[in-house]
Tab-separated table of C-alpha atoms in Angstrom:
chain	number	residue	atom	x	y	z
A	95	UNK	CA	11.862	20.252	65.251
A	96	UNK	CA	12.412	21.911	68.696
A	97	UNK	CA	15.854	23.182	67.491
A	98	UNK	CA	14.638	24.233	64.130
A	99	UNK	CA	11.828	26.302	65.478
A	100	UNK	CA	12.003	27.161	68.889
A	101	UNK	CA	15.414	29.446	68.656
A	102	UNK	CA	13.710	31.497	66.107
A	103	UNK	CA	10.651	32.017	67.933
A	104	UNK	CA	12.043	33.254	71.041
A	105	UNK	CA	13.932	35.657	69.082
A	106	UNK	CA	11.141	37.133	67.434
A	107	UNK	CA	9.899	37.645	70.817
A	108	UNK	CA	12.496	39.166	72.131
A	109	UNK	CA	13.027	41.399	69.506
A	110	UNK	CA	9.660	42.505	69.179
A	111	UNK	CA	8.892	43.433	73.092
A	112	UNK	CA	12.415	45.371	72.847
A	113	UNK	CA	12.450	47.324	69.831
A	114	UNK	CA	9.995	49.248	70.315
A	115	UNK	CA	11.791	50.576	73.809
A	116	UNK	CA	12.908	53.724	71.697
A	117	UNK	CA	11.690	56.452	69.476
A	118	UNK	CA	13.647	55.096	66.827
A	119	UNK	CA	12.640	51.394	67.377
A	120	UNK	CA	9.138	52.470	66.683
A	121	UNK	CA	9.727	54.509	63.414
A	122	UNK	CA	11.593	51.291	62.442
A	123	UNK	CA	8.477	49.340	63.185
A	124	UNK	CA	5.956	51.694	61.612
A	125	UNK	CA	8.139	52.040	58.247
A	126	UNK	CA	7.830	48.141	57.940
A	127	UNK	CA	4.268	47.873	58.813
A	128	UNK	CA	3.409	50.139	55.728
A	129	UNK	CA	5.140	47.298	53.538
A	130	UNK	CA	2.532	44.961	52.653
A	131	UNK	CA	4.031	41.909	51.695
A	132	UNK	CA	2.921	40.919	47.586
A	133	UNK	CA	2.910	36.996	47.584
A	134	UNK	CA	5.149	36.235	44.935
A	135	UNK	CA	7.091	38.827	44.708
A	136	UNK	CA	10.620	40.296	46.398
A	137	UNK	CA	9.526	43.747	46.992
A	138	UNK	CA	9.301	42.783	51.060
A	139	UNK	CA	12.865	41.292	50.227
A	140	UNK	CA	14.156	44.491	49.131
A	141	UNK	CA	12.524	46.666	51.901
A	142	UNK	CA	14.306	44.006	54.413
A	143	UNK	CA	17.633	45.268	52.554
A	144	UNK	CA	16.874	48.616	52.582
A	145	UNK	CA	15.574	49.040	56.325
A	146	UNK	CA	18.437	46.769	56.851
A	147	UNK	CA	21.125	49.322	55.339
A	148	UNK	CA	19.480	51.851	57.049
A	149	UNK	CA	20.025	50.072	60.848
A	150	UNK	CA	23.044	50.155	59.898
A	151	UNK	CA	23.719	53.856	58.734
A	152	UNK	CA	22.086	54.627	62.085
A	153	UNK	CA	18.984	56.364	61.125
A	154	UNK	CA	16.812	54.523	63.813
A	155	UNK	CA	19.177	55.070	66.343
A	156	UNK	CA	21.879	53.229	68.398
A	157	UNK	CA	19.577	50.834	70.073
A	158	UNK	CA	17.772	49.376	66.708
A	159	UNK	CA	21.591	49.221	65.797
A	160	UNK	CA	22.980	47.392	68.458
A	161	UNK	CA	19.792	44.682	68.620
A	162	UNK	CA	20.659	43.980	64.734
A	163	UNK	CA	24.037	43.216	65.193
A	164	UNK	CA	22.897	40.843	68.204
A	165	UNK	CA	20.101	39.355	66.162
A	166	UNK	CA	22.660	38.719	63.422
A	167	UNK	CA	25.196	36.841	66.020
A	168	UNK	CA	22.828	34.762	67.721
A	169	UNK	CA	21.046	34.216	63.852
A	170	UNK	CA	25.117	32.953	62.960
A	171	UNK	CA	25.077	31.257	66.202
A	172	UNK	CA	22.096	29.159	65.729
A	173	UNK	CA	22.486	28.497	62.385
A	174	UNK	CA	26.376	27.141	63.297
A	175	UNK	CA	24.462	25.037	65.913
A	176	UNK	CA	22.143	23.106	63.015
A	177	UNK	CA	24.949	22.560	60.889
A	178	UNK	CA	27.016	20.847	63.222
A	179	UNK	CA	23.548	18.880	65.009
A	180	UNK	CA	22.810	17.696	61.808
A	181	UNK	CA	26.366	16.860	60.606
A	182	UNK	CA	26.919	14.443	63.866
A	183	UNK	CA	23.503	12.888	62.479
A	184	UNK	CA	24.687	12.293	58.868
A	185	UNK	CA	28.060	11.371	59.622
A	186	UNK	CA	26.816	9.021	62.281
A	187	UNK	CA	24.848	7.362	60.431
A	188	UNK	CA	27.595	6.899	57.488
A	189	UNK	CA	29.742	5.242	60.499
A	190	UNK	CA	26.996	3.354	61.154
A	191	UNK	CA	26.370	1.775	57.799
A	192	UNK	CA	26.950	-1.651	57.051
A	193	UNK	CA	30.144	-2.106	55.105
A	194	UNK	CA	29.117	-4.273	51.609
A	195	UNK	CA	30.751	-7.423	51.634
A	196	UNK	CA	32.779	-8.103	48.869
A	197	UNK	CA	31.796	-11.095	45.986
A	198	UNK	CA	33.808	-14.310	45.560
């Protein structure tokens, strides 16, 4: 569970303690704040995309820029990391398994 959780968590962290280092980090911040999340529906979804485009167009800065495109390399990163973990485990355990033995 470790590996599933802990990554992720420290992230957060991090990214939480350093975005709001700039003026633009903290208008990022405030402008998701005022998006409640509705349980059940995908309007936080689509205000993830749109603050997302907007890192990207610059309009919170170079900072909030740069810290997305490292959250989004170690995000790739990690989730590289689980697929080969658990791969080793599945295909393990297919070497592992018994071979049938055939009927006479």
């Amino acid at each position: 569970m470790a590996i599933l959780i802990l990554p992720m968590i420290a992230l957060s962290i991090w990214y939480h303690r350093n975005i709001k280092k700039t003026e633009g980090g903290r208008r990022l911040m405030g402008q998701q704040a005022l998006t409640a999340p509705i349980v059940g529906s995908l309007s936080g979804f689509a205000t993830g995309l749109s603050l997302g485009k907007a890192i990207e167009q610059g309009r919170y800065g170079d900072h909030a820029r740069k810290m997305q495109h490292r959250v989004y390399w170690v995000t790739g990163l990690w989730f590289a990391a689980l697929v080969i973990y658990f791969g080793l485990f599945i295909w393990a355990d297919e070497l592992n398994r018994p071979a049938p033995i055939p009927a006479l």
